Amino acid sequence: MNEVLHPKAVAATIPEFAVLGHPNEGKSSVVSTLSEDDQIRVSQVPGETTVSRTYTVKIDGKEIIRFVDTPGFQVPRQTLAWFRKYRGDTLLESFISTFKADPFFADECELMAPVARGAGIIYVVDGSRPVRADDLAEMEILRLTGRPRMAVINSKTRERDYTEQWKQEFRKHFNVIRVFNSNEADFFERIRMLESLKAIDQDWEQGIEGVIQAFKGEWNKRNRLACAYITHGLEQAVGFSLSKKLTPTGDPVQIRENLTLAFQKEIRAMEKKMFGRIRSLFRHHLYEVPLPEYSILRQDLFSQQTWEMLGLSKKQLAAAGAVVGGTMGAVVDTAAAGMTFGVFTAIGSALGAGSALVGIKKLVRKGSRGLGKDRIQVGPNENIQFLYVLMDRALLYYTHITQRAHGRRDLPGPDAGEKITKIGMSSQLTRTQHQTCVRFFKTAQGRSMIQGKKAAPAFALLIESLLSEISGSLSD
Amino acid sequence: MAIHLRDIIDLDFLLSLDEREKSGSLDEILARDRDIFNHLDNPDLDDKGLIFSWLSYRRLVFFHETKGFSSHPAPDRTQVPVGYQDLPRDILPGTLFSNLFKWMACGLGVTGFVLGVLMVYSFLAYHGSRPVNVTVFASFFIIFQALLSVLACGVMLNRMVRKQGRTIGFGISFSPALVSGFFFKKLSGLLKKTKNMPGGGAMAAMADAGSLVVMKNREYNGVLFWPFFILSSFFALSFSTGALCGTLFRVLVTDLAFGWQSTLLTSGTQVHDLISWMAMPWSWLSSGTFALPSLVQVEGSRILLKEGILGLATEHLVSWWPFLCMGILVYGVMFRGLLVLGAGLAQRKAMAQFDFQQPKYKRLLAGMTSPKMDMDIQETPTSQVKNRPPLPNPDIPCSADLEPPHKIRGTVLPRSQGRALILASSQVYQGADLETINQIVEQQLGVEVSQVYPITFDFDADQGGFPVLASGTGQVIVLQEVWQPPIRGLLHYYTQVKNQGFSDTPLWIVLTQTPGEPVLGVDAGDVNFKVWKKAVSQLNDPDIILERLYP
């Protein structure tokens, strides 16, 4: 059971960090990354934040860390002048009590309040602009507060880079400096920032280490859930079928065409739902996360390009079928279907999009079965390439989502510098992994002649290992 | 922990409710599952225990919420917990299935029994002229039942050995499809027709249970087979029991005569051998003759139509009934009883081996056992000032846009004629860049730059030279980097310069890019320029004029 802590006790033990800086430097982006909430308003217009907002991260209802997004400095020189004149032991408290009713110092009172109550300081600057006198004033103000502090250089653009200039100045005022790109910051950048925060005050080391462990645990949990969603989604899609009764007046060809279209629509819906779950898991709450311009995920699931770029090659398909094909006729069918499409894939580019469409339809028809004389059934798709394509798309989407920064601003166009996503992980699987896929495929289709109980867990393990591999590659 | 099929069905149903939810409510679902885990008395349960604890809690909540919901529809649908929207029902499909199963078992039991009695009654019709044909009776009530039982036994053994495998027919097992088709489609159709429809909730639950049986047969193949197998075997058991009771009753209260006949010249010895073989399971009870007609009795009960039955001994004609009763008991009742028992055990085993490693259960377990991370957001205002001058937002039309264009557009102004003083930060504007800017300013504003005075944007430090500079200056121009936000301190500085340094002279704020960059001019669409326009307009001083250096 969760122990209930007294608020004062909580305040005394929970690490709290105020994110300070000049207006429009990316403070909200840093908070968004640290708190992992893309709903924090990140604007290109300076001065959007006028009131401090405290983001308290909780584990099972227990507060573990707080980040305070503050308004930007508005009158740094005047504030510094007052600080320098002040003689006493309660600098910040006196400042706030003196000016809390003064509109001129309103923003400074707001941003100093969390520091006054003991928060550490994360000072954020825009690395794409040079250091100016106001910045020096702000740094001096922060130094005078005497609070533990870290400087973060937010490299928002690559056109101009004054990082070295900033670092030079920061070395005089801060003991920890981090360079951070709000457009690319992912989970691992978050962890690295927290690791840096540990160094700014020994008293917080243990607390922040606990937070880091909690975040890592949360990440593992998301991966496990993502794995379950992907496995479940693939299981549903691979085993899905539609059937319709034939009427004396109905055209069987037309019914089959309609069923095929409906089948594809349903599969797309399943995939969309699976993607939505993954997106939600990784706390991207925006309705649509824009995909990179070059991403294959922008292509339709049943498009020629998708099937050309994802899944297995002809040779791999044949091998995948042969993994367990020696004793099972069903696998021979699978391999044959795969090879058919493999041949199609090879000549697809030459024949053009029209041929591609025919090929896909053919593929889907492969799964059509007649149910007696009066029913037509489409699916389950018997081509194992279907599983590989779906799997590749799910893994690509996962890669995209886990890379996407929470504090990312809307960029005007495609970001050429974005990390290149892997395409077609399935083509890199080992023979044993292919064997696992084939077993899962057959079990999900309900035509397994082998013990199928272990097929889904084994496939889930494979997916989990692939997700870990992707996560690992992101952290490099 | 005993698992029942109703649990599996309810589990599937409640999990599918979560599945139907939109992605946005995923957090809510995970939080709920974690909350259930946190409230467990013993969180150290194994996976199965955790899943069933979850099920118990969800059942409780389901009944609590949906009962009240169905009888008193809540005005605010948003108050209904996750997954319960549009579910005005008070019964879960698993419970309904379980109830239906019991009713089905009772119904089939009674029907089978009555059918058995009636059929036996009609078979044993004896009016003194022609004895009951033992061959026909035994064929139907013993041999046929035994064959059916053997067939059922074969199916059962096949299931037990194979456990999970290819489904019969077109991806759906025959018997579940047949029985579920009847009970979940035909039965509901009949109920509708007879106006004996249960509540909407029960109907919905019936539909859910039916869809699980039909649609997810592949997934639940291992556990759905047995209930329907048990039902069909139970029906056969009841039928045979009815037949046995009916036979005994007939024997008890009526005068019966049994005989056998055959067109083929089958000898009594062959028939005796056959029935001896059939009676093996029980005949050993009394030195091989228990409930087994002797060879003499067999031969004595052969009917030849042309000779009639008058010549046959009554002792021989009545010697068959113990054999027939024992045949029904052993091959009809006991064999079927064993099948029902075996199927019951097989079902229990299948339930015990139910695969809780499926992704959906893994997902549930991950949600339950992992700490829930969430975030609380609070606005914590410190300043008591409510009407703080807002910072400019370029998206909102500002008064500056309504000003005459010459104030902000940088056209050459009549009063700009003359000498101009440029105030520029010595840290920023130096050397060739400053020269370039000066030239552009002269061309753009039609002034002659007479002097460049270095400033620090600290009025106290800069104001010393202002009185001297003010005399003889037509225009005062301050160079300002456009990307710097027009913070209150900066605007305050400009106001001080204008009001306290150059009160008789207009103050031009000319925005530039940072010196050293390829282009020093500022584009008209630059968002920072818009921000500055808004900010300067809010100063509400017509003599402080904003201008941008043209690219």
mmCIF file of N, CA and C in Angstrom, chain B residues 91-176:
data_model
loop_
_atom_site.group_PDB
_atom_site.id
_atom_site.type_symbol
_atom_site.label_atom_id
_atom_site.label_comp_id
_atom_site.label_asym_id
_atom_site.label_seq_id
_atom_site.Cartn_x
_atom_site.Cartn_y
_atom_site.Cartn_z
ATOM 1 N N ILE B 91 -26.060 -8.427 -16.446
ATOM 2 C CA ILE B 91 -25.519 -9.787 -16.400
ATOM 3 C C ILE B 91 -24.321 -9.886 -17.346
ATOM 4 N N LEU B 92 -23.342 -10.610 -16.886
ATOM 5 C CA LEU B 92 -22.151 -10.794 -17.714
ATOM 6 C C LEU B 92 -22.337 -12.021 -18.599
ATOM 7 N N PRO B 93 -21.721 -12.023 -19.775
ATOM 8 C CA PRO B 93 -21.946 -13.143 -20.696
ATOM 9 C C PRO B 93 -21.517 -14.492 -20.129
ATOM 10 N N GLY B 94 -20.474 -14.489 -19.302
ATOM 11 C CA GLY B 94 -20.023 -15.754 -18.723
ATOM 12 C C GLY B 94 -21.068 -16.333 -17.792
ATOM 13 N N THR B 95 -21.653 -15.464 -16.982
ATOM 14 C CA THR B 95 -22.694 -15.899 -16.050
ATOM 15 C C THR B 95 -23.904 -16.390 -16.830
ATOM 16 N N LEU B 96 -24.227 -15.629 -17.875
ATOM 17 C CA LEU B 96 -25.359 -16.029 -18.699
ATOM 18 C C LEU B 96 -25.091 -17.383 -19.348
ATOM 19 N N PHE B 97 -23.874 -17.528 -19.845
ATOM 20 C CA PHE B 97 -23.498 -18.797 -20.467
ATOM 21 C C PHE B 97 -23.609 -19.941 -19.460
ATOM 22 N N SER B 98 -23.137 -19.668 -18.254
ATOM 23 C CA SER B 98 -23.175 -20.691 -17.215
ATOM 24 C C SER B 98 -24.621 -21.075 -16.887
ATOM 25 N N ASN B 99 -25.478 -20.036 -16.750
ATOM 26 C CA ASN B 99 -26.893 -20.292 -16.460
ATOM 27 C C ASN B 99 -27.541 -21.065 -17.603
ATOM 28 N N LEU B 100 -27.220 -20.593 -18.812
ATOM 29 C CA LEU B 100 -27.795 -21.252 -19.984
ATOM 30 C C LEU B 100 -27.359 -22.712 -20.041
ATOM 31 N N PHE B 101 -26.104 -22.904 -19.713
ATOM 32 C CA PHE B 101 -25.562 -24.264 -19.756
ATOM 33 C C PHE B 101 -26.313 -25.169 -18.788
ATOM 34 N N LYS B 102 -26.570 -24.629 -17.596
ATOM 35 C CA LYS B 102 -27.303 -25.431 -16.597
ATOM 36 C C LYS B 102 -28.700 -25.745 -17.105
ATOM 37 N N TRP B 103 -29.344 -24.709 -17.646
ATOM 38 C CA TRP B 103 -30.702 -24.914 -18.165
ATOM 39 C C TRP B 103 -30.698 -25.888 -19.336
ATOM 40 N N MET B 104 -29.672 -25.717 -20.166
ATOM 41 C CA MET B 104 -29.565 -26.609 -21.309
ATOM 42 C C MET B 104 -29.372 -28.050 -20.841
ATOM 43 N N ALA B 105 -28.535 -28.208 -19.824
ATOM 44 C CA ALA B 105 -28.281 -29.553 -19.298
ATOM 45 C C ALA B 105 -29.573 -30.142 -18.734
ATOM 46 N N CYS B 106 -30.290 -29.327 -17.964
ATOM 47 C CA CYS B 106 -31.556 -29.808 -17.393
ATOM 48 C C CYS B 106 -32.542 -30.147 -18.500
ATOM 49 N N GLY B 107 -32.653 -29.238 -19.448
ATOM 50 C CA GLY B 107 -33.600 -29.428 -20.556
ATOM 51 C C GLY B 107 -33.270 -30.674 -21.346
ATOM 52 N N LEU B 108 -31.976 -30.806 -21.666
ATOM 53 C CA LEU B 108 -31.579 -31.975 -22.451
ATOM 54 C C LEU B 108 -31.744 -33.261 -21.640
ATOM 55 N N GLY B 109 -31.486 -33.167 -20.340
ATOM 56 C CA GLY B 109 -31.647 -34.330 -19.472
ATOM 57 C C GLY B 109 -33.089 -34.791 -19.451
ATOM 58 N N VAL B 110 -33.979 -33.865 -19.222
ATOM 59 C CA VAL B 110 -35.406 -34.200 -19.156
ATOM 60 C C VAL B 110 -35.888 -34.697 -20.507
ATOM 61 N N THR B 111 -35.505 -33.968 -21.544
ATOM 62 C CA THR B 111 -35.951 -34.345 -22.896
ATOM 63 C C THR B 111 -35.449 -35.743 -23.255
ATOM 64 N N GLY B 112 -34.174 -35.976 -22.990
ATOM 65 C CA GLY B 112 -33.594 -37.283 -23.312
ATOM 66 C C GLY B 112 -34.291 -38.392 -22.557
ATOM 67 N N PHE B 113 -34.536 -38.142 -21.275
ATOM 68 C CA PHE B 113 -35.185 -39.165 -20.445
ATOM 69 C C PHE B 113 -36.582 -39.481 -20.977
ATOM 70 N N VAL B 114 -37.353 -38.445 -21.203
ATOM 71 C CA VAL B 114 -38.722 -38.635 -21.680
ATOM 72 C C VAL B 114 -38.721 -39.324 -23.034
ATOM 73 N N LEU B 115 -37.799 -38.880 -23.891
ATOM 74 C CA LEU B 115 -37.697 -39.468 -25.215
ATOM 75 C C LEU B 115 -37.350 -40.950 -25.121
ATOM 76 N N GLY B 116 -36.455 -41.264 -24.215
ATOM 77 C CA GLY B 116 -36.055 -42.661 -24.014
ATOM 78 C C GLY B 116 -37.230 -43.498 -23.560
ATOM 79 N N VAL B 117 -37.976 -42.982 -22.575
ATOM 80 C CA VAL B 117 -39.138 -43.708 -22.052
ATOM 81 C C VAL B 117 -40.163 -43.933 -23.151
ATOM 82 N N LEU B 118 -40.437 -42.852 -23.876
ATOM 83 C CA LEU B 118 -41.472 -42.933 -24.903
ATOM 84 C C LEU B 118 -41.082 -43.912 -26.005
ATOM 85 N N MET B 119 -39.810 -43.823 -26.411
ATOM 86 C CA MET B 119 -39.376 -44.703 -27.489
ATOM 87 C C MET B 119 -39.411 -46.161 -27.051
ATOM 88 N N VAL B 120 -38.950 -46.401 -25.852
ATOM 89 C CA VAL B 120 -38.993 -47.772 -25.336
ATOM 90 C C VAL B 120 -40.431 -48.252 -25.242
ATOM 91 N N TYR B 121 -41.269 -47.350 -24.793
ATOM 92 C CA TYR B 121 -42.679 -47.706 -24.637
ATOM 93 C C TYR B 121 -43.273 -48.147 -25.971
ATOM 94 N N SER B 122 -42.916 -47.388 -27.007
ATOM 95 C CA SER B 122 -43.467 -47.746 -28.319
ATOM 96 C C SER B 122 -42.820 -49.024 -28.863
ATOM 97 N N PHE B 123 -41.541 -49.208 -28.555
ATOM 98 C CA PHE B 123 -40.862 -50.429 -29.018
ATOM 99 C C PHE B 123 -41.398 -51.679 -28.327
ATOM 100 N N LEU B 124 -41.768 -51.525 -27.091
ATOM 101 C CA LEU B 124 -42.175 -52.687 -26.308
ATOM 102 C C LEU B 124 -43.682 -52.946 -26.359
ATOM 103 N N ALA B 125 -44.296 -52.468 -27.412
ATOM 104 C CA ALA B 125 -45.744 -52.706 -27.542
ATOM 105 C C ALA B 125 -45.982 -54.199 -27.868
ATOM 106 N N TYR B 126 -46.634 -54.898 -26.972
ATOM 107 C CA TYR B 126 -46.899 -56.330 -27.163
ATOM 108 C C TYR B 126 -48.365 -56.605 -26.900
ATOM 109 N N HIS B 127 -49.015 -57.165 -27.932
ATOM 110 C CA HIS B 127 -50.455 -57.422 -27.812
ATOM 111 C C HIS B 127 -50.774 -58.914 -27.829
ATOM 112 N N GLY B 128 -49.817 -59.733 -27.579
ATOM 113 C CA GLY B 128 -50.062 -61.162 -27.472
ATOM 114 C C GLY B 128 -49.917 -61.917 -28.768
ATOM 115 N N SER B 129 -49.810 -61.195 -29.879
ATOM 116 C CA SER B 129 -49.717 -61.902 -31.159
ATOM 117 C C SER B 129 -48.282 -62.023 -31.649
ATOM 118 N N ARG B 130 -47.501 -60.973 -31.441
ATOM 119 C CA ARG B 130 -46.132 -61.006 -31.944
ATOM 120 C C ARG B 130 -45.181 -60.481 -30.871
ATOM 121 N N PRO B 131 -44.196 -61.257 -30.461
ATOM 122 C CA PRO B 131 -43.264 -60.801 -29.420
ATOM 123 C C PRO B 131 -42.437 -59.613 -29.896
ATOM 124 N N VAL B 132 -41.892 -58.946 -28.936
ATOM 125 C CA VAL B 132 -41.001 -57.816 -29.248
ATOM 126 C C VAL B 132 -39.754 -58.357 -29.926
ATOM 127 N N ASN B 133 -39.402 -57.710 -31.026
ATOM 128 C CA ASN B 133 -38.234 -58.176 -31.765
ATOM 129 C C ASN B 133 -36.946 -57.731 -31.050
ATOM 130 N N VAL B 134 -36.287 -58.692 -30.473
ATOM 131 C CA VAL B 134 -35.078 -58.409 -29.686
ATOM 132 C C VAL B 134 -34.006 -57.765 -30.552
ATOM 133 N N THR B 135 -33.897 -58.236 -31.789
ATOM 134 C CA THR B 135 -32.846 -57.736 -32.677
ATOM 135 C C THR B 135 -33.000 -56.244 -32.914
ATOM 136 N N VAL B 136 -34.225 -55.829 -33.231
ATOM 137 C CA VAL B 136 -34.459 -54.398 -33.505
ATOM 138 C C VAL B 136 -34.233 -53.580 -32.236
ATOM 139 N N PHE B 137 -34.788 -54.087 -31.155
ATOM 140 C CA PHE B 137 -34.663 -53.364 -29.877
ATOM 141 C C PHE B 137 -33.192 -53.209 -29.479
ATOM 142 N N ALA B 138 -32.473 -54.319 -29.549
ATOM 143 C CA ALA B 138 -31.055 -54.287 -29.161
ATOM 144 C C ALA B 138 -30.248 -53.417 -30.121
ATOM 145 N N SER B 139 -30.622 -53.500 -31.408
ATOM 146 C CA SER B 139 -29.880 -52.696 -32.387
ATOM 147 C C SER B 139 -29.986 -51.218 -32.064
ATOM 148 N N PHE B 140 -31.212 -50.784 -31.771
ATOM 149 C CA PHE B 140 -31.394 -49.349 -31.543
ATOM 150 C C PHE B 140 -30.928 -48.911 -30.162
ATOM 151 N N PHE B 141 -31.325 -49.641 -29.135
ATOM 152 C CA PHE B 141 -31.062 -49.159 -27.770
ATOM 153 C C PHE B 141 -29.717 -49.607 -27.199
ATOM 154 N N ILE B 142 -29.118 -50.573 -27.817
ATOM 155 C CA ILE B 142 -27.818 -51.019 -27.286
ATOM 156 C C ILE B 142 -26.699 -50.797 -28.303
ATOM 157 N N ILE B 143 -26.846 -51.452 -29.458
ATOM 158 C CA ILE B 143 -25.732 -51.411 -30.410
ATOM 159 C C ILE B 143 -25.522 -50.004 -30.972
ATOM 160 N N PHE B 144 -26.630 -49.368 -31.389
ATOM 161 C CA PHE B 144 -26.516 -48.022 -31.941
ATOM 162 C C PHE B 144 -25.966 -47.047 -30.893
ATOM 163 N N GLN B 145 -26.459 -47.166 -29.684
ATOM 164 C CA GLN B 145 -25.969 -46.287 -28.608
ATOM 165 C C GLN B 145 -24.499 -46.555 -28.318
ATOM 166 N N ALA B 146 -24.158 -47.850 -28.375
ATOM 167 C CA ALA B 146 -22.757 -48.189 -28.122
ATOM 168 C C ALA B 146 -21.859 -47.622 -29.218
ATOM 169 N N LEU B 147 -22.356 -47.705 -30.465
ATOM 170 C CA LEU B 147 -21.557 -47.159 -31.569
ATOM 171 C C LEU B 147 -21.377 -45.647 -31.421
ATOM 172 N N LEU B 148 -22.468 -44.993 -31.063
ATOM 173 C CA LEU B 148 -22.381 -43.535 -30.848
ATOM 174 C C LEU B 148 -21.387 -43.224 -29.736
ATOM 175 N N SER B 149 -21.454 -44.035 -28.697
ATOM 176 C CA SER B 149 -20.538 -43.803 -27.574
ATOM 177 C C SER B 149 -19.090 -44.020 -27.994
ATOM 178 N N VAL B 150 -18.890 -45.058 -28.800
ATOM 179 C CA VAL B 150 -17.521 -45.324 -29.285
ATOM 180 C C VAL B 150 -17.035 -44.151 -30.129
ATOM 181 N N LEU B 151 -17.943 -43.672 -30.975
ATOM 182 C CA LEU B 151 -17.590 -42.519 -31.810
ATOM 183 C C LEU B 151 -17.231 -41.319 -30.944
ATOM 184 N N ALA B 152 -18.093 -41.065 -29.955
ATOM 185 C CA ALA B 152 -17.843 -39.930 -29.043
ATOM 186 C C ALA B 152 -16.532 -40.128 -28.298
ATOM 187 N N CYS B 153 -16.294 -41.377 -27.939
ATOM 188 C CA CYS B 153 -15.056 -41.687 -27.223
ATOM 189 C C CYS B 153 -13.848 -41.396 -28.108
ATOM 190 N N GLY B 154 -13.997 -41.776 -29.381
ATOM 191 C CA GLY B 154 -12.917 -41.511 -30.329
ATOM 192 C C GLY B 154 -12.644 -40.029 -30.462
ATOM 193 N N VAL B 155 -13.730 -39.245 -30.584
ATOM 194 C CA VAL B 155 -13.579 -37.782 -30.692
ATOM 195 C C VAL B 155 -12.906 -37.235 -29.444
ATOM 196 N N MET B 156 -13.351 -37.747 -28.305
ATOM 197 C CA MET B 156 -12.812 -37.262 -27.042
ATOM 198 C C MET B 156 -11.312 -37.570 -26.918
ATOM 199 N N LEU B 157 -10.986 -38.796 -27.259
ATOM 200 C CA LEU B 157 -9.575 -39.184 -27.168
ATOM 201 C C LEU B 157 -8.729 -38.367 -28.144
ATOM 202 N N ASN B 158 -9.279 -38.157 -29.318
ATOM 203 C CA ASN B 158 -8.578 -37.352 -30.316
ATOM 204 C C ASN B 158 -8.313 -35.949 -29.773
ATOM 205 N N ARG B 159 -9.325 -35.378 -29.143
ATOM 206 C CA ARG B 159 -9.185 -34.049 -28.548
ATOM 207 C C ARG B 159 -8.124 -34.040 -27.454
ATOM 208 N N MET B 160 -8.213 -35.077 -26.629
ATOM 209 C CA MET B 160 -7.292 -35.116 -25.488
ATOM 210 C C MET B 160 -5.849 -35.281 -25.941
ATOM 211 N N VAL B 161 -5.671 -36.063 -26.993
ATOM 212 C CA VAL B 161 -4.313 -36.298 -27.481
ATOM 213 C C VAL B 161 -3.805 -35.074 -28.234
ATOM 214 N N ARG B 162 -4.665 -34.524 -29.100
ATOM 215 C CA ARG B 162 -4.230 -33.431 -29.970
ATOM 216 C C ARG B 162 -4.140 -32.109 -29.232
ATOM 217 N N LYS B 163 -5.027 -31.892 -28.259
ATOM 218 C CA LYS B 163 -5.093 -30.675 -27.456
ATOM 219 C C LYS B 163 -5.462 -29.460 -28.300
ATOM 220 N N GLN B 164 -4.634 -29.171 -29.235
ATOM 221 C CA GLN B 164 -4.952 -28.000 -30.056
ATOM 222 C C GLN B 164 -4.531 -28.307 -31.472
ATOM 223 N N GLY B 165 -5.393 -28.098 -32.389
ATOM 224 C CA GLY B 165 -4.996 -28.403 -33.745
ATOM 225 C C GLY B 165 -5.987 -27.915 -34.756
ATOM 226 N N ARG B 166 -5.952 -28.574 -35.846
ATOM 227 C CA ARG B 166 -6.793 -28.152 -36.958
ATOM 228 C C ARG B 166 -8.262 -28.239 -36.582
ATOM 229 N N THR B 167 -8.989 -27.248 -36.962
ATOM 230 C CA THR B 167 -10.406 -27.245 -36.652
ATOM 231 C C THR B 167 -11.159 -27.928 -37.781
ATOM 232 N N ILE B 168 -12.303 -28.420 -37.407
ATOM 233 C CA ILE B 168 -13.084 -29.157 -38.396
ATOM 234 C C ILE B 168 -13.816 -28.161 -39.277
ATOM 235 N N GLY B 169 -13.949 -28.483 -40.500
ATOM 236 C CA GLY B 169 -14.741 -27.665 -41.398
ATOM 237 C C GLY B 169 -14.014 -26.407 -41.805
ATOM 238 N N PHE B 170 -14.695 -25.281 -41.773
ATOM 239 C CA PHE B 170 -14.153 -24.066 -42.339
ATOM 240 C C PHE B 170 -13.677 -23.137 -41.246
ATOM 241 N N GLY B 171 -12.781 -23.615 -40.496
ATOM 242 C CA GLY B 171 -12.186 -22.766 -39.479
ATOM 243 C C GLY B 171 -13.021 -22.685 -38.227
ATOM 244 N N ILE B 172 -14.032 -23.517 -38.125
ATOM 245 C CA ILE B 172 -14.849 -23.445 -36.919
ATOM 246 C C ILE B 172 -15.288 -24.859 -36.564
ATOM 247 N N SER B 173 -15.168 -25.192 -35.326
ATOM 248 C CA SER B 173 -15.517 -26.553 -34.932
ATOM 249 C C SER B 173 -17.006 -26.786 -35.103
ATOM 250 N N PHE B 174 -17.312 -28.007 -35.462
ATOM 251 C CA PHE B 174 -18.689 -28.301 -35.824
ATOM 252 C C PHE B 174 -19.638 -28.229 -34.630
ATOM 253 N N SER B 175 -19.297 -28.970 -33.583
ATOM 254 C CA SER B 175 -20.257 -29.051 -32.480
ATOM 255 C C SER B 175 -20.477 -27.706 -31.770
ATOM 256 N N PRO B 176 -19.434 -26.953 -31.436
ATOM 257 C CA PRO B 176 -19.691 -25.658 -30.828
ATOM 258 C C PRO B 176 -20.521 -24.765 -31.732
#
